[in-house]
PDB file of C-alpha atoms in Angstrom:
ATOM      1  CA  MET A1370     -53.510  -7.151   4.747  1.00 40.00           C
ATOM      2  CA  SER A1371     -51.748  -9.361   7.309  1.00 40.00           C
ATOM      3  CA  PHE A1372     -48.375 -11.011   7.795  1.00 38.00           C
ATOM      4  CA  GLY A1373     -48.980 -13.641  10.514  1.00 43.00           C
ATOM      5  CA  ASN A1374     -50.605 -11.768  13.381  1.00 43.00           C
ATOM      6  CA  ILE A1375     -49.624  -8.314  12.102  1.00 36.00           C
ATOM      7  CA  ILE A1376     -52.509  -6.317  10.629  1.00 39.00           C
ATOM      8  CA  MET A1377     -51.460  -3.535   8.235  1.00 40.00           C
ATOM      9  CA  PRO A1378     -53.585  -0.810   6.681  1.00 42.00           C
ATOM     10  CA  PHE A1379     -53.729  -0.894   2.871  1.00 39.00           C
ATOM     11  CA  ASN A1380     -51.623   2.264   2.519  1.00 50.00           C
ATOM     12  CA  SER A1381     -48.847   0.809   4.690  1.00 47.00           C
ATOM     13  CA  ALA A1382     -48.877  -2.421   2.728  1.00 44.00           C
ATOM     14  CA  ALA A1383     -48.639  -0.511  -0.543  1.00 46.00           C
ATOM     15  CA  LEU A1384     -45.725   1.538   0.731  1.00 43.00           C
ATOM     16  CA  LEU A1385     -43.931  -1.618   1.858  1.00 40.00           C
ATOM     17  CA  ALA A1386     -44.451  -3.249  -1.531  1.00 43.00           C
ATOM     18  CA  ALA A1387     -43.156  -0.152  -3.302  1.00 43.00           C
ATOM     19  CA  ALA A1388     -40.082  -0.029  -1.060  1.00 42.00           C
ATOM     20  CA  LEU A1389     -39.352  -3.700  -1.690  1.00 40.00           C
ATOM     21  CA  GLY A1390     -39.719  -3.142  -5.427  1.00 45.00           C
ATOM     22  CA  LEU A1391     -37.313  -0.195  -5.376  1.00 42.00           C
ATOM     23  CA  ALA A1392     -34.804  -2.201  -3.366  1.00 40.00           C
ATOM     24  CA  LEU A1393     -34.864  -4.981  -5.939  1.00 41.00           C
ATOM     25  CA  LEU A1394     -34.315  -2.470  -8.742  1.00 44.00           C
ATOM     26  CA  GLN A1395     -31.289  -0.861  -7.084  1.00 42.00           C
ATOM     27  CA  PRO A1396     -27.923  -2.018  -8.487  1.00 41.00           C
ATOM     28  CA  ALA A1397     -25.782  -4.111  -6.171  1.00 47.00           C
ATOM     29  CA  GLN A1398     -23.244  -2.133  -4.193  1.00 51.00           C
ATOM     30  CA  ALA A1399     -19.671  -2.485  -5.402  1.00 58.00           C
ATOM     31  CA  GLN A1400     -17.524  -4.730  -3.275  1.00 76.00           C
ATOM     32  CA  PRO A1401     -13.761  -4.716  -2.815  1.00 83.00           C
ATOM     33  CA  GLN A1402     -12.171  -7.134  -5.258  1.00 86.00           C
ATOM     34  CA  LYS A1403      -9.023  -9.094  -4.496  1.00 91.00           C
ATOM     35  CA  VAL A1404      -6.502  -8.307  -7.205  1.00 93.00           C
ATOM     36  CA  ASP A1405      -3.147  -9.899  -7.930  1.00 95.00           C
ATOM     37  CA  VAL A1406      -0.204  -7.608  -7.206  1.00 96.00           C
ATOM     38  CA  ASP A1407       2.358  -8.087  -9.982  1.00 96.00           C
ATOM     39  CA  LEU A1408       5.632  -8.314  -8.051  1.00 96.00           C
ATOM     40  CA  GLU A1409       7.566  -8.244 -11.345  1.00 95.00           C
ATOM     41  CA  HIS A1410       6.351  -4.660 -11.738  1.00 96.00           C
ATOM     42  CA  ALA A1411       6.705  -3.486  -8.147  1.00 96.00           C
ATOM     43  CA  ALA A1412       9.477  -1.437  -6.562  1.00 97.00           C
ATOM     44  CA  VAL A1413      10.250   0.146  -3.179  1.00 97.00           C
ATOM     45  CA  THR A1414      12.884   2.889  -3.401  1.00 98.00           C
ATOM     46  CA  TRP A1415      14.054   5.526  -0.919  1.00 98.00           C
ATOM     47  CA  THR A1416      16.422   8.458  -0.447  1.00 98.00           C
ATOM     48  CA  VAL A1417      18.174   9.896   2.619  1.00 98.00           C
ATOM     49  CA  SER A1418      20.396  12.954   2.982  1.00 98.00           C
ATOM     50  CA  HIS A1419      24.165  12.423   3.053  1.00 97.00           C
ATOM     51  CA  GLY A1420      25.396  15.341   5.115  1.00 96.00           C
ATOM     52  CA  GLY A1421      23.369  17.752   3.005  1.00 96.00           C
ATOM     53  CA  PHE A1422      25.787  17.261   0.101  1.00 97.00           C
ATOM     54  CA  THR A1423      23.590  14.853  -1.802  1.00 97.00           C
ATOM     55  CA  SER A1424      21.116  12.033  -1.209  1.00 97.00           C
ATOM     56  CA  VAL A1425      21.856   8.338  -1.021  1.00 97.00           C
ATOM     57  CA  MET A1426      19.375   6.267  -3.004  1.00 97.00           C
ATOM     58  CA  GLY A1427      18.426   2.697  -2.203  1.00 98.00           C
ATOM     59  CA  GLN A1428      15.830   0.052  -2.763  1.00 98.00           C
ATOM     60  CA  PHE A1429      14.609  -3.266  -1.444  1.00 98.00           C
ATOM     61  CA  ARG A1430      15.178  -5.989  -4.002  1.00 97.00           C
ATOM     62  CA  GLN A1431      12.769  -8.552  -2.554  1.00 97.00           C
ATOM     63  CA  ILE A1432       9.084  -8.055  -1.822  1.00 97.00           C
ATOM     64  CA  ASN A1433       7.964 -11.333  -0.269  1.00 97.00           C
ATOM     65  CA  LYS A1434       4.268 -10.745  -0.745  1.00 95.00           C
ATOM     66  CA  ALA A1435       1.744  -8.013  -1.378  1.00 96.00           C
ATOM     67  CA  GLU A1436      -2.039  -8.258  -1.159  1.00 96.00           C
ATOM     68  CA  MET A1437      -4.699  -5.767  -2.161  1.00 96.00           C
ATOM     69  CA  MET A1438      -8.476  -5.569  -1.948  1.00 95.00           C
ATOM     70  CA  PHE A1439      -9.437  -2.869  -4.457  1.00 93.00           C
ATOM     71  CA  ASP A1440     -12.829  -1.162  -4.649  1.00 93.00           C
ATOM     72  CA  ARG A1441     -12.827   0.868  -7.867  1.00 88.00           C
ATOM     73  CA  LYS A1442     -16.202   2.449  -7.080  1.00 89.00           C
ATOM     74  CA  ASP A1443     -15.169   3.517  -3.588  1.00 93.00           C
ATOM     75  CA  PRO A1444     -11.376   3.384  -3.078  1.00 93.00           C
ATOM     76  CA  THR A1445     -11.812   4.151   0.638  1.00 95.00           C
ATOM     77  CA  ASN A1446     -12.962   0.524   1.038  1.00 95.00           C
ATOM     78  CA  SER A1447      -9.663  -0.787  -0.338  1.00 96.00           C
ATOM     79  CA  LYS A1448      -6.957  -2.461   1.751  1.00 96.00           C
ATOM     80  CA  VAL A1449      -3.246  -3.098   1.189  1.00 97.00           C
ATOM     81  CA  SER A1450      -0.668  -5.249   2.959  1.00 97.00           C
ATOM     82  CA  VAL A1451       2.999  -5.754   2.079  1.00 97.00           C
ATOM     83  CA  GLU A1452       5.934  -7.791   3.405  1.00 98.00           C
ATOM     84  CA  ILE A1453       9.511  -6.889   2.416  1.00 98.00           C
ATOM     85  CA  GLU A1454      12.703  -8.840   3.043  1.00 98.00           C
ATOM     86  CA  ALA A1455      14.822  -6.407   5.069  1.00 98.00           C
ATOM     87  CA  ALA A1456      18.149  -7.972   4.060  1.00 98.00           C
ATOM     88  CA  SER A1457      17.400  -7.256   0.388  1.00 98.00           C
ATOM     89  CA  ILE A1458      18.505  -3.630   0.908  1.00 98.00           C
ATOM     90  CA  ASP A1459      20.598  -2.371  -2.020  1.00 98.00           C
ATOM     91  CA  THR A1460      22.327   1.031  -2.177  1.00 97.00           C
ATOM     92  CA  ASN A1461      24.881   0.000  -4.818  1.00 96.00           C
ATOM     93  CA  HIS A1462      27.625  -0.189  -2.170  1.00 97.00           C
ATOM     94  CA  ALA A1463      28.294  -3.546  -0.474  1.00 97.00           C
ATOM     95  CA  TYR A1464      29.975  -2.162   2.674  1.00 97.00           C
ATOM     96  CA  ARG A1465      27.169   0.367   3.253  1.00 96.00           C
ATOM     97  CA  ASP A1466      24.514  -2.291   2.624  1.00 98.00           C
ATOM     98  CA  ASN A1467      26.072  -4.600   5.229  1.00 97.00           C
ATOM     99  CA  TRP A1468      26.226  -1.719   7.709  1.00 96.00           C
ATOM    100  CA  ILE A1469      22.498  -0.976   7.171  1.00 96.00           C
ATOM    101  CA  ARG A1470      21.752  -4.677   7.727  1.00 97.00           C
ATOM    102  CA  SER A1471      23.695  -4.631  10.999  1.00 96.00           C
ATOM    103  CA  GLU A1472      22.464  -4.079  14.556  1.00 94.00           C
ATOM    104  CA  ALA A1473      23.184  -0.350  14.120  1.00 90.00           C
ATOM    105  CA  GLU A1474      20.242   0.020  11.761  1.00 95.00           C
ATOM    106  CA  LEU A1475      17.814  -2.612  10.448  1.00 97.00           C
ATOM    107  CA  ASN A1476      19.270  -5.566  12.404  1.00 97.00           C
ATOM    108  CA  VAL A1477      17.953  -7.948   9.762  1.00 98.00           C
ATOM    109  CA  TRP A1478      19.004 -11.099  11.646  1.00 96.00           C
ATOM    110  CA  LYS A1479      16.583 -10.255  14.442  1.00 97.00           C
ATOM    111  CA  HIS A1480      13.958  -8.377  12.410  1.00 98.00           C
ATOM    112  CA  ARG A1481      13.848 -10.225   9.105  1.00 98.00           C
ATOM    113  CA  THR A1482      10.887  -8.465   7.497  1.00 98.00           C
ATOM    114  CA  ILE A1483       9.395  -5.012   7.077  1.00 98.00           C
ATOM    115  CA  THR A1484       5.605  -5.003   6.919  1.00 98.00           C
ATOM    116  CA  PHE A1485       2.866  -2.511   6.142  1.00 98.00           C
ATOM    117  CA  GLU A1486      -0.863  -2.871   6.800  1.00 98.00           C
ATOM    118  CA  SER A1487      -3.248  -0.129   5.688  1.00 98.00           C
ATOM    119  CA  THR A1488      -5.790   1.148   8.214  1.00 98.00           C
ATOM    120  CA  LYS A1489      -7.412   4.062   6.364  1.00 97.00           C
ATOM    121  CA  ILE A1490      -7.675   5.344   2.793  1.00 97.00           C
ATOM    122  CA  GLU A1491      -9.020   8.806   1.974  1.00 97.00           C
ATOM    123  CA  LYS A1492      -9.862  10.115  -1.476  1.00 96.00           C
ATOM    124  CA  THR A1493      -8.328  13.548  -2.178  1.00 97.00           C
ATOM    125  CA  GLY A1494      -9.020  13.905  -5.901  1.00 95.00           C
ATOM    126  CA  GLU A1495     -10.227  12.109  -9.003  1.00 93.00           C
ATOM    127  CA  ASN A1496      -7.196   9.808  -9.055  1.00 95.00           C
ATOM    128  CA  THR A1497      -5.435  10.648  -5.785  1.00 97.00           C
ATOM    129  CA  GLY A1498      -5.730   9.729  -2.145  1.00 97.00           C
ATOM    130  CA  LYS A1499      -3.968   9.344   1.191  1.00 98.00           C
ATOM    131  CA  MET A1500      -3.267   5.936   2.663  1.00 98.00           C
ATOM    132  CA  THR A1501      -2.460   5.543   6.344  1.00 98.00           C
ATOM    133  CA  GLY A1502      -1.270   2.319   7.879  1.00 98.00           C
ATOM    134  CA  ASN A1503       0.995   0.602  10.367  1.00 98.00           C
ATOM    135  CA  LEU A1504       4.597   0.151   9.289  1.00 98.00           C
ATOM    136  CA  THR A1505       6.659  -2.353  11.270  1.00 98.00           C
ATOM    137  CA  MET A1506      10.426  -2.036  10.877  1.00 98.00           C
ATOM    138  CA  HIS A1507      13.324  -2.851  13.205  1.00 97.00           C
ATOM    139  CA  GLY A1508      10.772  -4.430  15.536  1.00 96.00           C
ATOM    140  CA  VAL A1509       8.858  -1.162  15.980  1.00 98.00           C
ATOM    141  CA  THR A1510       5.364  -0.414  14.668  1.00 98.00           C
ATOM    142  CA  HIS A1511       4.520   3.176  13.817  1.00 98.00           C
ATOM    143  CA  PRO A1512       1.797   4.786  11.639  1.00 98.00           C
ATOM    144  CA  VAL A1513       2.809   6.331   8.316  1.00 98.00           C
ATOM    145  CA  THR A1514       0.765   8.208   5.730  1.00 98.00           C
ATOM    146  CA  MET A1515       1.534   8.298   2.031  1.00 98.00           C
ATOM    147  CA  ASP A1516       0.117  10.083  -0.997  1.00 98.00           C
ATOM    148  CA  VAL A1517      -1.232   7.637  -3.557  1.00 98.00           C
ATOM    149  CA  THR A1518      -1.884   8.236  -7.243  1.00 98.00           C
ATOM    150  CA  TYR A1519      -3.977   5.867  -9.356  1.00 97.00           C
ATOM    151  CA  ASN A1520      -1.950   6.221 -12.551  1.00 97.00           C
ATOM    152  CA  LYS A1521      -4.160   4.439 -15.052  1.00 95.00           C
ATOM    153  CA  SER A1522      -6.091   1.320 -15.935  1.00 94.00           C
ATOM    154  CA  GLY A1523      -5.901  -0.591 -19.187  1.00 94.00           C
ATOM    155  CA  LEU A1524      -5.629  -3.892 -20.984  1.00 94.00           C
ATOM    156  CA  HIS A1525      -2.359  -5.792 -20.967  1.00 94.00           C
ATOM    157  CA  LEU A1526      -0.745  -6.184 -24.394  1.00 93.00           C
ATOM    158  CA  SER A1527      -1.995  -9.774 -24.464  1.00 92.00           C
ATOM    159  CA  LYS A1528      -5.550  -8.511 -23.818  1.00 92.00           C
ATOM    160  CA  LYS A1529      -5.910 -11.379 -21.330  1.00 92.00           C
ATOM    161  CA  TYR A1530      -6.230  -9.202 -18.229  1.00 93.00           C
ATOM    162  CA  THR A1531      -6.506  -5.597 -17.042  1.00 93.00           C
ATOM    163  CA  ILE A1532      -3.734  -3.664 -15.300  1.00 95.00           C
ATOM    164  CA  ASP A1533      -4.192  -1.008 -12.613  1.00 96.00           C
ATOM    165  CA  GLY A1534      -1.095   1.084 -11.857  1.00 97.00           C
ATOM    166  CA  PHE A1535      -0.315   2.964  -8.628  1.00 97.00           C
ATOM    167  CA  THR A1536       2.393   5.214  -7.172  1.00 98.00           C
ATOM    168  CA  ALA A1537       2.691   5.927  -3.437  1.00 98.00           C
ATOM    169  CA  LYS A1538       5.030   8.511  -1.902  1.00 98.00           C
ATOM    170  CA  GLY A1539       5.751   9.251   1.737  1.00 98.00           C
ATOM    171  CA  LYS A1540       8.250  10.233   4.414  1.00 98.00           C
ATOM    172  CA  LEU A1541       9.255   8.710   7.725  1.00 98.00           C
ATOM    173  CA  LYS A1542      11.676   9.433  10.542  1.00 98.00           C
ATOM    174  CA  ARG A1543      13.998   6.529  11.155  1.00 97.00           C
ATOM    175  CA  THR A1544      14.275   7.600  14.793  1.00 97.00           C
ATOM    176  CA  ASP A1545      10.597   6.637  15.162  1.00 98.00           C
ATOM    177  CA  PHE A1546      11.763   3.078  14.517  1.00 97.00           C
ATOM    178  CA  GLY A1547      14.722   3.182  16.902  1.00 96.00           C
ATOM    179  CA  MET A1548      17.423   3.876  14.305  1.00 96.00           C
ATOM    180  CA  LYS A1549      19.596   6.847  15.276  1.00 94.00           C
ATOM    181  CA  ALA A1550      23.100   6.185  13.939  1.00 93.00           C
ATOM    182  CA  PHE A1551      25.123   9.112  12.523  1.00 94.00           C
ATOM    183  CA  ILE A1552      22.382  11.759  12.736  1.00 95.00           C
ATOM    184  CA  PRO A1553      22.609  14.436  11.342  1.00 93.00           C
ATOM    185  CA  TRP A1554      25.377  13.257   8.990  1.00 94.00           C
ATOM    186  CA  ILE A1555      22.946  10.639   7.734  1.00 96.00           C
ATOM    187  CA  GLY A1556      19.520  12.240   7.613  1.00 97.00           C
ATOM    188  CA  GLU A1557      16.800  11.421  10.110  1.00 97.00           C
ATOM    189  CA  GLU A1558      14.084  11.740   7.470  1.00 98.00           C
ATOM    190  CA  VAL A1559      13.732   9.125   4.744  1.00 98.00           C
ATOM    191  CA  GLU A1560      11.645   9.712   1.627  1.00 98.00           C
ATOM    192  CA  PHE A1561      10.248   6.652  -0.120  1.00 98.00           C
ATOM    193  CA  VAL A1562       8.394   5.803  -3.323  1.00 98.00           C
ATOM    194  CA  ILE A1563       6.415   2.640  -4.007  1.00 97.00           C
ATOM    195  CA  GLN A1564       5.440   1.656  -7.551  1.00 96.00           C
ATOM    196  CA  PHE A1565       3.218  -1.309  -8.289  1.00 96.00           C
ATOM    197  CA  GLU A1566       0.772  -2.822 -10.737  1.00 97.00           C
ATOM    198  CA  THR A1567      -2.134  -5.160 -10.155  1.00 96.00           C
ATOM    199  CA  LYS A1568      -3.802  -7.634 -12.474  1.00 94.00           C
ATOM    200  CA  ARG A1569      -7.516  -8.416 -12.629  1.00 90.00           C
ATOM    201  CA  PRO A1570      -9.890 -10.113 -15.081  1.00 89.00           C
ATOM    202  CA  ASN A1571     -11.049  -7.918 -17.939  1.00 82.00           C
ATOM    203  CA  ASP A1572     -14.085  -5.923 -16.872  1.00 68.00           C
ATOM    204  CA  PRO A1573     -15.916  -3.309 -18.972  1.00 55.00           C
ATOM    205  CA  THR A1574     -16.558  -1.216 -15.826  1.00 53.00           C
TER     206      THR A1574
END
């Protein structure tokens, strides 16, 4: 048997044909799918120690955009990016919020947004994983790692699309981002929780 000027023994040709046949029979590899992040069901909240007496809780009210490529077959192929409006900080105390917005902390007039871009996702269990990425805040970029739980998947009440729900939890040191005011009275370590849902077309798999 020959392909152009290449002469192949019969056995080699048969093996090649068999390999090509097997390749055609193999199912296509799953690819990351762009899903719509539902910003109406997304939240970024955080807590920081107040002198060890209690913890101050806060959140960011405005997520400008969030994008996700989600590979359900192999979550390690997924990617996430988020942009938050820094001035949307809300701790239920106007004076404190304005202080956090000031040059002493977030300096939102100079550094308007907080962004996150994932660089690595590891699977740690059936529905859990670790996501590492670059967080940019106060003009400083630093890697952070968070624990992610894939809560569940299911049809929306309208049955028009499918929802995937996620929770991510992590910690960061604000000193890593150049924010040092009132330590240790205001804690150096900040714990945060991110909740979000995505929407995708109904899919039996």
